[in-house]
XYZ file of C-alpha atoms in Angstrom:
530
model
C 0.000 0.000 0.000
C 1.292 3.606 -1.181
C 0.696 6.211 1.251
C 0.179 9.896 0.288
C 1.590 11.605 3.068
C 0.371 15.412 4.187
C 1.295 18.294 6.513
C 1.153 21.653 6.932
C 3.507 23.788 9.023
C 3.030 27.749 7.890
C 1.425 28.548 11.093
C 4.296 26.987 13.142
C 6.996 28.841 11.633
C 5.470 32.218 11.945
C 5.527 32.026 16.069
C 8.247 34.274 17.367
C 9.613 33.339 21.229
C 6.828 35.544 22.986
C 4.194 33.887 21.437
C 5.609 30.061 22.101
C 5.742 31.023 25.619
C 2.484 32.308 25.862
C 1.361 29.034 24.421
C 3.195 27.291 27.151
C 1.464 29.335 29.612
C -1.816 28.391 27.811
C -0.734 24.241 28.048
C -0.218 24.088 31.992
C 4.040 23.964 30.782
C 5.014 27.079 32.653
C 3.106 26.538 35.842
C 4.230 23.088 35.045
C 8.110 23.979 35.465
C 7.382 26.133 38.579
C 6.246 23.876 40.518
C 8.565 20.853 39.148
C 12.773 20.345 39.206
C 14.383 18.713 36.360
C 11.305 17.108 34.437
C 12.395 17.727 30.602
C 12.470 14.726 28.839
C 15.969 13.394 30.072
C 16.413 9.665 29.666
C 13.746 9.617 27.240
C 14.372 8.870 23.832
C 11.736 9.986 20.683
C 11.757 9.059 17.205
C 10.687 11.884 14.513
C 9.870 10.303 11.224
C 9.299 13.453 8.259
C 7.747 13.987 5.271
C 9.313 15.818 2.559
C 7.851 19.872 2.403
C 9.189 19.681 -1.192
C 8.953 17.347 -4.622
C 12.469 16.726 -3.286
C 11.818 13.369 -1.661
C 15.338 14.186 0.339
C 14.197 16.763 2.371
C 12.974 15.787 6.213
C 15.977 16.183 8.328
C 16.094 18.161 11.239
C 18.951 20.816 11.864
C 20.260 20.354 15.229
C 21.622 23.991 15.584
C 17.846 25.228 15.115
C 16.274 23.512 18.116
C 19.752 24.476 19.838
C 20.983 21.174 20.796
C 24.215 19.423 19.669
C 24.276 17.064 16.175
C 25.345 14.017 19.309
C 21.611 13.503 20.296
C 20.329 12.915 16.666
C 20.316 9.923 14.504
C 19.115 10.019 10.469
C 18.121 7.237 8.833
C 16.172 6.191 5.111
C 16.587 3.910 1.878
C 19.946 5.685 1.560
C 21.587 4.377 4.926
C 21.812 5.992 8.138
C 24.519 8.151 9.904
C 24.780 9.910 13.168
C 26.312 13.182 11.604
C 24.730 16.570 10.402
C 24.689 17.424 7.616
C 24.982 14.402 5.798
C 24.563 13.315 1.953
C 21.275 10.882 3.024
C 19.074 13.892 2.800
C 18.687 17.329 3.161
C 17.371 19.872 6.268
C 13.471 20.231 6.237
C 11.877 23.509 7.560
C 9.053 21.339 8.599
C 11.145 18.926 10.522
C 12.932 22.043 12.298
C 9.426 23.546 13.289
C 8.084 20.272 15.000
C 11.652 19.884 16.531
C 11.306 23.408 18.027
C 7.879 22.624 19.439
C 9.029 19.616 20.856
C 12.197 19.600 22.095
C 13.971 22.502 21.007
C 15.468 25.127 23.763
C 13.823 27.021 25.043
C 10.108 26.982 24.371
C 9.711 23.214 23.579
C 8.304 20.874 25.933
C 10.770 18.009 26.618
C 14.199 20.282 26.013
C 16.922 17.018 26.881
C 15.692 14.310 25.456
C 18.161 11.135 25.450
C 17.859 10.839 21.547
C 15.835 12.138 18.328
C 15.850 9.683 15.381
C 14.863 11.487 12.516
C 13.952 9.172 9.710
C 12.053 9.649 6.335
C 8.942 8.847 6.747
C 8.514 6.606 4.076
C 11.604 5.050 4.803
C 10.305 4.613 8.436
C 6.304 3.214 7.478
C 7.422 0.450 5.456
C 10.640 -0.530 7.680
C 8.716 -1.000 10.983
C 5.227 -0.419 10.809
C 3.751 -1.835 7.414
C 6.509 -3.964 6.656
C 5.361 -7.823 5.099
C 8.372 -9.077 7.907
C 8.778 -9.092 11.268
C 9.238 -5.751 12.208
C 12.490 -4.639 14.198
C 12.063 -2.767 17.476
C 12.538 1.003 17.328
C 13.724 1.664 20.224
C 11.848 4.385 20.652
C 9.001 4.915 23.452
C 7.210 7.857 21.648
C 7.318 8.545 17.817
C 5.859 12.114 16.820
C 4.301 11.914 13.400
C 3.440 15.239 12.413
C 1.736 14.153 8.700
C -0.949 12.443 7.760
C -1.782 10.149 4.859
C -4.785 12.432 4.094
C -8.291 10.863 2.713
C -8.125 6.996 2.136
C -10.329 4.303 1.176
C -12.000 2.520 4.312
C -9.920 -0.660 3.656
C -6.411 1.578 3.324
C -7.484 3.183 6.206
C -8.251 -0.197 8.315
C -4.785 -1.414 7.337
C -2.798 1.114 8.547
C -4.448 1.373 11.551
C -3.817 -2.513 11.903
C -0.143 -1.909 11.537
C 0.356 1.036 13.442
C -1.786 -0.867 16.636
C 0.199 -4.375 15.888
C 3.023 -2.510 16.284
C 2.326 -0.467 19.801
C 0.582 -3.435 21.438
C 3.917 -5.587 20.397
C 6.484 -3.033 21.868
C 4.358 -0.911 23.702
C 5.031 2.226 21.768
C 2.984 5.499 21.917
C 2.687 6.996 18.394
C 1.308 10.662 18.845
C -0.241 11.492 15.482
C -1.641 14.112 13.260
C -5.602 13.817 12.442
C -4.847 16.497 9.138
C -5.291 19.458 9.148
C -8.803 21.439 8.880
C -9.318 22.119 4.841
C -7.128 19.519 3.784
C -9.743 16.808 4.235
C -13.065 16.495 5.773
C -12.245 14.130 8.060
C -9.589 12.491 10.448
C -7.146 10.765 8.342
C -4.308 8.054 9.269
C -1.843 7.606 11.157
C -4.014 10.017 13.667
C -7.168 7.164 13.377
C -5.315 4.048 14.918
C -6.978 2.766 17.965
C -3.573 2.522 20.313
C -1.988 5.772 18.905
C -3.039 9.903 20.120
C -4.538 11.552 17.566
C -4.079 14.639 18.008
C -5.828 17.654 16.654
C -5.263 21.790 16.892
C -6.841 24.604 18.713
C -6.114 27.860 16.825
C -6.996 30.601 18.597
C -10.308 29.423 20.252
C -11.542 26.887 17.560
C -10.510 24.093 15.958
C -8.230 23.621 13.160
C -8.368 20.316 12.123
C -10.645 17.685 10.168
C -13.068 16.340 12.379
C -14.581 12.660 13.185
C -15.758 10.615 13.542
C -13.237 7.954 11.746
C -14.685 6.594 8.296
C -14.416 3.217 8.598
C -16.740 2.263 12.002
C -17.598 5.974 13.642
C -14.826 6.322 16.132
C -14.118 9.166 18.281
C -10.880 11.103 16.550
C -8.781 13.129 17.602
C -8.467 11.772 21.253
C -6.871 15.148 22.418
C -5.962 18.873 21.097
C -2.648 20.920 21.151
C -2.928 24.853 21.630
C -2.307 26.986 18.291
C -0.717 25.967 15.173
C -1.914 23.116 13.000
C -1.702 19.528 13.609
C 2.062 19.241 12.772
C 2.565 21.947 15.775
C 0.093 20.203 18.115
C 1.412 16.539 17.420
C 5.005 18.058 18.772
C 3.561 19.493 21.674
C 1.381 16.589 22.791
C 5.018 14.002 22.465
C 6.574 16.679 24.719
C 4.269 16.051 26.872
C 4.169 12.530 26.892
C 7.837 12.462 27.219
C 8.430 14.550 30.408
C 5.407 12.634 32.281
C 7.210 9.448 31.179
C 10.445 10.546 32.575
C 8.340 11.422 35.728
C 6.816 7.807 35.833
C 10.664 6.750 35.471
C 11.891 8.171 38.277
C 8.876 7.500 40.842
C 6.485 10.558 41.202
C 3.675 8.165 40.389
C 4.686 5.829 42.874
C 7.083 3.065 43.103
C 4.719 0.843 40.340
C 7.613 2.787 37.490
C 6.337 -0.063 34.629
C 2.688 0.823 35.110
C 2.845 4.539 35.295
C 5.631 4.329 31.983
C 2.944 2.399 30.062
C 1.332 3.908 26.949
C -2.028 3.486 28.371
C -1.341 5.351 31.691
C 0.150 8.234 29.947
C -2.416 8.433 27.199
C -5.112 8.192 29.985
C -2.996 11.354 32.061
C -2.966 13.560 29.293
C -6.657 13.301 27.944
C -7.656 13.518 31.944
C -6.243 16.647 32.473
C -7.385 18.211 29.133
C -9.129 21.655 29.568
C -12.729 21.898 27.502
C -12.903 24.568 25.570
C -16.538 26.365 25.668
C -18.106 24.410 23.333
C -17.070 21.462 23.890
C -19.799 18.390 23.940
C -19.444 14.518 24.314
C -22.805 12.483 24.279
C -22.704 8.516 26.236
C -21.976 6.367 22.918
C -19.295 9.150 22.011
C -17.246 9.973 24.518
C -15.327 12.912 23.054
C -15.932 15.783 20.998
C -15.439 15.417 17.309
C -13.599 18.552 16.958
C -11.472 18.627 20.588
C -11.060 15.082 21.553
C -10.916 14.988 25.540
C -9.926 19.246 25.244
C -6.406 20.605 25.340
C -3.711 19.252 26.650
C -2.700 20.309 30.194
C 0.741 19.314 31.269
C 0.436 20.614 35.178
C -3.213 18.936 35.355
C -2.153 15.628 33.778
C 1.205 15.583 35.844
C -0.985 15.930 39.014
C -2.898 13.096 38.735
C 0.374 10.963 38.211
C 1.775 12.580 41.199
C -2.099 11.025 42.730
C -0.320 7.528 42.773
C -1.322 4.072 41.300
C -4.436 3.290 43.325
C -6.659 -0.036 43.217
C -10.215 -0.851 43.041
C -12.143 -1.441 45.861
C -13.782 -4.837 44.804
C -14.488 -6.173 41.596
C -17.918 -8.383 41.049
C -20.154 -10.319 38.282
C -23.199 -9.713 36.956
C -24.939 -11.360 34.481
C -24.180 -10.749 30.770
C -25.798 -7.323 29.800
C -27.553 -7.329 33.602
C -27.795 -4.789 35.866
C -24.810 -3.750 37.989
C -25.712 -1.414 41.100
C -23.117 -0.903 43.620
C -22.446 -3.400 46.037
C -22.165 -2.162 49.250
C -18.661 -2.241 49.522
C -17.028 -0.302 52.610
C -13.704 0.142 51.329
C -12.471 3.818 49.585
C -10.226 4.788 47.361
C -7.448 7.184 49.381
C -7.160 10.126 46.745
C -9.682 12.152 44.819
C -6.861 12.761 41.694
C -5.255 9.796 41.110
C -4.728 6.573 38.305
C -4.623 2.745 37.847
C -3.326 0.289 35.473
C -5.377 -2.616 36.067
C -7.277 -6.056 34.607
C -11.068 -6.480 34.187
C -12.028 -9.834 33.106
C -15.605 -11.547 32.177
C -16.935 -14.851 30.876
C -19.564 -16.456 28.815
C -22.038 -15.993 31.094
C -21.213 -12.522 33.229
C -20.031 -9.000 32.595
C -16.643 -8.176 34.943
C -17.335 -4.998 36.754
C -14.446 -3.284 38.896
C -15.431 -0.906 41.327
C -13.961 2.187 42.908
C -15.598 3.834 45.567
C -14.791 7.487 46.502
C -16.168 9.604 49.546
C -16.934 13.053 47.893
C -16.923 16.044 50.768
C -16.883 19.607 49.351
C -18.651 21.833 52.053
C -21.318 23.747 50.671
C -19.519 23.875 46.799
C -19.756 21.168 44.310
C -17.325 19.511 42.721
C -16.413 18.638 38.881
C -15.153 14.724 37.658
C -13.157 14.072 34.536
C -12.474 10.120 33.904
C -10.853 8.439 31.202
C -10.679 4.736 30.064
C -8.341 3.632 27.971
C -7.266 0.302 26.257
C -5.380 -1.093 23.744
C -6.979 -3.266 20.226
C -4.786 -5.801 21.099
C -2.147 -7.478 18.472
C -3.189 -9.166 15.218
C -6.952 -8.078 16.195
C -9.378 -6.475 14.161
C -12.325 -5.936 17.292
C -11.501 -4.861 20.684
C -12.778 -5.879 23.694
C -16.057 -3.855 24.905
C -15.194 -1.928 28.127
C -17.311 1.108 29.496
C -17.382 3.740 32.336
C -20.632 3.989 34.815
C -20.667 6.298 37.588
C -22.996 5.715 40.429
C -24.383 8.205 43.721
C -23.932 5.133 46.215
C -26.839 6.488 48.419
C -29.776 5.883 46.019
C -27.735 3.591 43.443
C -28.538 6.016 40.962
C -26.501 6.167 37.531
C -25.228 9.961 37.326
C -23.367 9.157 33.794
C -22.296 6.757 31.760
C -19.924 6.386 28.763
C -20.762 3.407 26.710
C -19.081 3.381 22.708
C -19.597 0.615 21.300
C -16.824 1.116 19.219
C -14.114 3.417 20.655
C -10.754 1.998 23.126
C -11.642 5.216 25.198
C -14.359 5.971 27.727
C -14.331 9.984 29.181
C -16.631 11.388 31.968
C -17.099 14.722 32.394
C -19.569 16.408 35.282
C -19.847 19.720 36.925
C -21.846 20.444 39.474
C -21.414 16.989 41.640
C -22.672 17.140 45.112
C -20.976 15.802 48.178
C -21.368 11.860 48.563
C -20.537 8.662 47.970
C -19.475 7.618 44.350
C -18.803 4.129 42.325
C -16.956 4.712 39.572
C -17.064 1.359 37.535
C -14.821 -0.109 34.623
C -17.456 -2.405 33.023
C -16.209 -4.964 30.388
C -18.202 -7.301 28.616
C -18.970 -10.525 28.698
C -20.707 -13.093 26.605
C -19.677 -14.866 22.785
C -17.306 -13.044 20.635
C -15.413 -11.373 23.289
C -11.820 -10.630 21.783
C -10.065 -12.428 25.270
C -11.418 -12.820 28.823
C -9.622 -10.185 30.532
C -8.068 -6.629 29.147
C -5.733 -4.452 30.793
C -6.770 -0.731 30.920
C -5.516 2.688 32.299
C -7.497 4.800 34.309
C -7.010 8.284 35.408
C -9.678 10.329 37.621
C -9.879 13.492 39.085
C -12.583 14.993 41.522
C -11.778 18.669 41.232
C -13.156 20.607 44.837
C -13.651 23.829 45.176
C -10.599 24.834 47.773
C -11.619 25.606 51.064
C -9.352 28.982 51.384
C -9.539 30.661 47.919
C -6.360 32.683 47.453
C -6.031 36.452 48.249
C -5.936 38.350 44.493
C -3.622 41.592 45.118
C -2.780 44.328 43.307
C 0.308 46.636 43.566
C 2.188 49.379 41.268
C 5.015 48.935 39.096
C 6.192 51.654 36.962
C 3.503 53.278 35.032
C 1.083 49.467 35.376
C -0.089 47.704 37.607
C 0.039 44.240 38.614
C -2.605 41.210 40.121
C -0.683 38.369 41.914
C -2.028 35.322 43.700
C -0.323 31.863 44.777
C 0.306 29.218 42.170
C -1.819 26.968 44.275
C -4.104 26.344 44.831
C -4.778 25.948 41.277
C -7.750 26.680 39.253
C -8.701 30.110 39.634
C -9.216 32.681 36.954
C -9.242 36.481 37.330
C -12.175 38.297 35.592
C -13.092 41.937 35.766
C -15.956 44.480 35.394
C -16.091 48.097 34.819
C -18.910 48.754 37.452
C -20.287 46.834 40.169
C -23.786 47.966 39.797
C -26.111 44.975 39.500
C -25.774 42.719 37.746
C -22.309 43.030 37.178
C -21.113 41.690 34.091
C -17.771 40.045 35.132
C -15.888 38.586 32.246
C -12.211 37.098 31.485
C -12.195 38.785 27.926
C -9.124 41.256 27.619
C -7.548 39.860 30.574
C -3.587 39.641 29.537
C -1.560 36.379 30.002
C -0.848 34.641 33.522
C 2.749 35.146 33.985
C 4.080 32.208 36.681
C 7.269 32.953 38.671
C 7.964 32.398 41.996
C 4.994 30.394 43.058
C 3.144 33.515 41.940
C 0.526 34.059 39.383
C 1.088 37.361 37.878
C -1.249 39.829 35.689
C 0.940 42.718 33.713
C -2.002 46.005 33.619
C -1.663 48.645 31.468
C -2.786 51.973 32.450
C -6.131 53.170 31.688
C -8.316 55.805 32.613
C -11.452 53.774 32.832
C -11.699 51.757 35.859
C -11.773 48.330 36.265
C -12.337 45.915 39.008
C -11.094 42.363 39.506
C -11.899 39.075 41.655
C -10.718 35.715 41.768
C -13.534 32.747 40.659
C -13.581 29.036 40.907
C -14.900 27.834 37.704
């Protein structure tokens, strides 16, 4: 199979240095790095296959000097051989492939700025070697490959069979490919690599809406992209999103998710992380047999959110039970409760014949007179040399009445996502339901699960105001975290407080800081829990 390949990178190369740090202000990066020491990608190693910009077929390499980091960290390889050195007569520098580098890993406004390794590859070079190849295919070595193209529009059955090798491949060596879904315009829907079950496809918020073909997926109505960078097109987002992955894998590495290093490290756990902590932008909408948005995925990619439910720890179910195949499952009455509110698993659910497996974890809501807000997110894997996946779903109960607040239930996505404001204080069951019954794909499937029940704090922070030169400035604490400033020109009833033409959160110091410029009107300010 012959694969068109397509990207788009003029937005990418037109950010200057202010404007990639305000979109690491926007991601949760910033905040991320004040509250974090030496979490940059270090030890982790990324592979960066490229498509060629150009009818010159040679040009995909990345420059080293442009993402400031020295030729020793980069490897090049296609059909003409493979070297270590730059520049080199195997192909030629790509602006493309320097864009996504900056975004990625370049110093200083990419994510994960000392990675281990990049190996830059050609991206045909790279499909047919490891992931469509008619041979066993050799290991990359690799944890994360960025793949900031897309094939654009395919037939179903094209589309099917990439997606088969692309999941083949990460189920075999547990690889996370983060993926393009095409840009908007290009195509008017999500296109491979960005459609394989086990991969991230990942689409672009540019400056409030989307810029990038939508889903569902053609072939069987799946929910693509799974999650959204900030600005840019796809090519930019893609970047961003492996940053991302790479820095919380590096934290899984060295223990902040608890001593469990292989479980927090795996592709499901770190998929599940990122999509958790994923802001919604205004619009966004799910329904219960489509988990995400068509347009957003799970929302945009929050590095501080996501890195805070690792930090949560790997935390068990409370009891898992039976009940018969396509029956009801209530909760049980189980005493036991799960010790933190923000938090993840890695974990098996398993059925039979006869009965659905249900795994339950029970949580013990108390939020004063406030409510809170839940975002949960399933994920699995289409396991190897499969075309189905196992059916697993999301139910969450109020334990007091065994009422069913919400439920995510695809019938054909390998991701479930809850998302509720407005929960009162109580007792919850959160279940992982799988399936059980003829035509299962295997008894039991291993999933990731990440949670968070977001409270409102019980001491908000004190917003304050001071002079400095001819502005002024608002600063709060860093944490607790979640506040947003608005403002209002009058208080007269009903006040019409607002966050539009509020200038970008600056973070230093454990301080969130608001730059003013003078005006003669006045304005006033507070501090809200959204």
């Amino acid at each position: 199979m012959k694969l068109k390949l397509r990207l788009g990178i003029l937005v990418v190369l037109l950010f200057g240095t202010a404007a990639r740090a305000t979109i690491l202000d926007d991601l949760g990066v910033t905040l991320f790095r004040a509250v974090t020491t030496n979490l940059d990608g270090r030890g982790i190693a990324v592979a960066q296959p490229e498509a060629s910009l150009s009818t010159d077929l040679q040009t995909w390499q990345v420059n080293p000097t442009t993402t400031s980091h020295p030729a020793t960290i980069f490897t090049y390889a296609s059909t003409n051989g493979s070297t270590n050195v730059f520049p080199n007569n195997i192909g030629k520098e790509s602006s493309h492939a320097d864009g996504v580098g900056q975004n990625l890993y370049g110093i200083p406004n990419g994510i994960a700025t000392n990675l281990l390794r990049v190996d830059n590859s050609e991206a045909d070079y790279f499909i047919n070697t490891y992931v469509l190849s008619t041979l066993p295919p050799p290991a990359i070595g690799d944890p994360i490959v960025n793949q900031s193209f897309s094939f654009g529009p395919l037939s179903v059955s094209d589309q099917q069979q990439a997606d088969s090798g692309y999941d083949d491949y990460a189920a075999q060596y547990r690889t996370l490919f983060v993926s393009a879904v095409n840009n908007y315009g290009q195509s008017a829907v999500v296109c491979a690599p960005g459609t394989a079950y086990n991969s991230i496809g990942v689409g672009a918020v540019y400056p409030v809406s989307y810029n990038n073909s939508i889903g569902p997926t053609p072939d069987n109505g799946r929910c693509k992209p799974d999650l959204s960078g900030r600005w840019g097109d796809t090519s930019t987002a893609a970047a961003q999103v492996s940053g991302a992955a790479a820095v919380l894998m590096q934290a899984a590495l060295r223990g902040d998710g608890g001593s469990d290093t292989n479980s927090a490290f795996d592709l499901r756990t770190i998929k599940a992380l990122l999509m958790n902590g994923a802001v919604k932008p205004a619009d966004w909408t799910n329904s219960t047999a489509s988990p995400l948005d068509m347009r957003y995925g799970a929302g945009v990619f929050n590095l501080f959110n996501s890195y805070e439910q690792l930090i949560g720890g790997k935390r068990s179910y409370i009891v898992s039970t039976t009940a018969s195949s396509g029956g009801a499952h209530p909760p049980n009455g189980a005493t036991g409760t799960v010790a933190v509110l923000s938090g993840w698993d890695l974990n098996t659910s398993s059925s039979s014949v006869l009965n659905d497996g249900i795994n339950h974890y029970y949580f013990n809501v108390t939020n004063g007179a406030g409510t809170a807000k839940l975002t949960a997110t399933l994920v699995w894997n289409r396991q190897q040399n499969q075309s189905a996946i196992n059916n697993l779903n999301l139910f969450l109960y109020n334990v007091a009445n065994s009422n069913l607040v919400i439920c995510s239930t695809s019938a054909v996505d390998n991701v479930e996502h809850l998302y509720v404001t407005n929960l009162p204080a109580g007792r919850y069951d959160l279940q992982v339901w799988k399936a059980g019954g003829f035509g299962t794909v295997s008894s039991s499937e291993t999933y990731a699960l990440a949670w968070n029940f977001a409270l409102p704090p019980t001491i908000a922070p004190v917003l304050t105001m001071a002079k400095s030169g001819p502005n002024a400035v608002l600063s709060w604490p860093i944490l607790p975290n979640g506040f947003v400033v608005q403002s209002t020109a009058n208080l007269n009833p009903p006040a019409a407080w607002s966050t539009d033409a509020i200038p970008a959160v600056i973070y230093t110091n454990q301080q969130n800081y608001i730059m003013l410029n003078p005006t003669n009107a006045g304005q006033f300010f507070r501090l809200v829990w959204p």
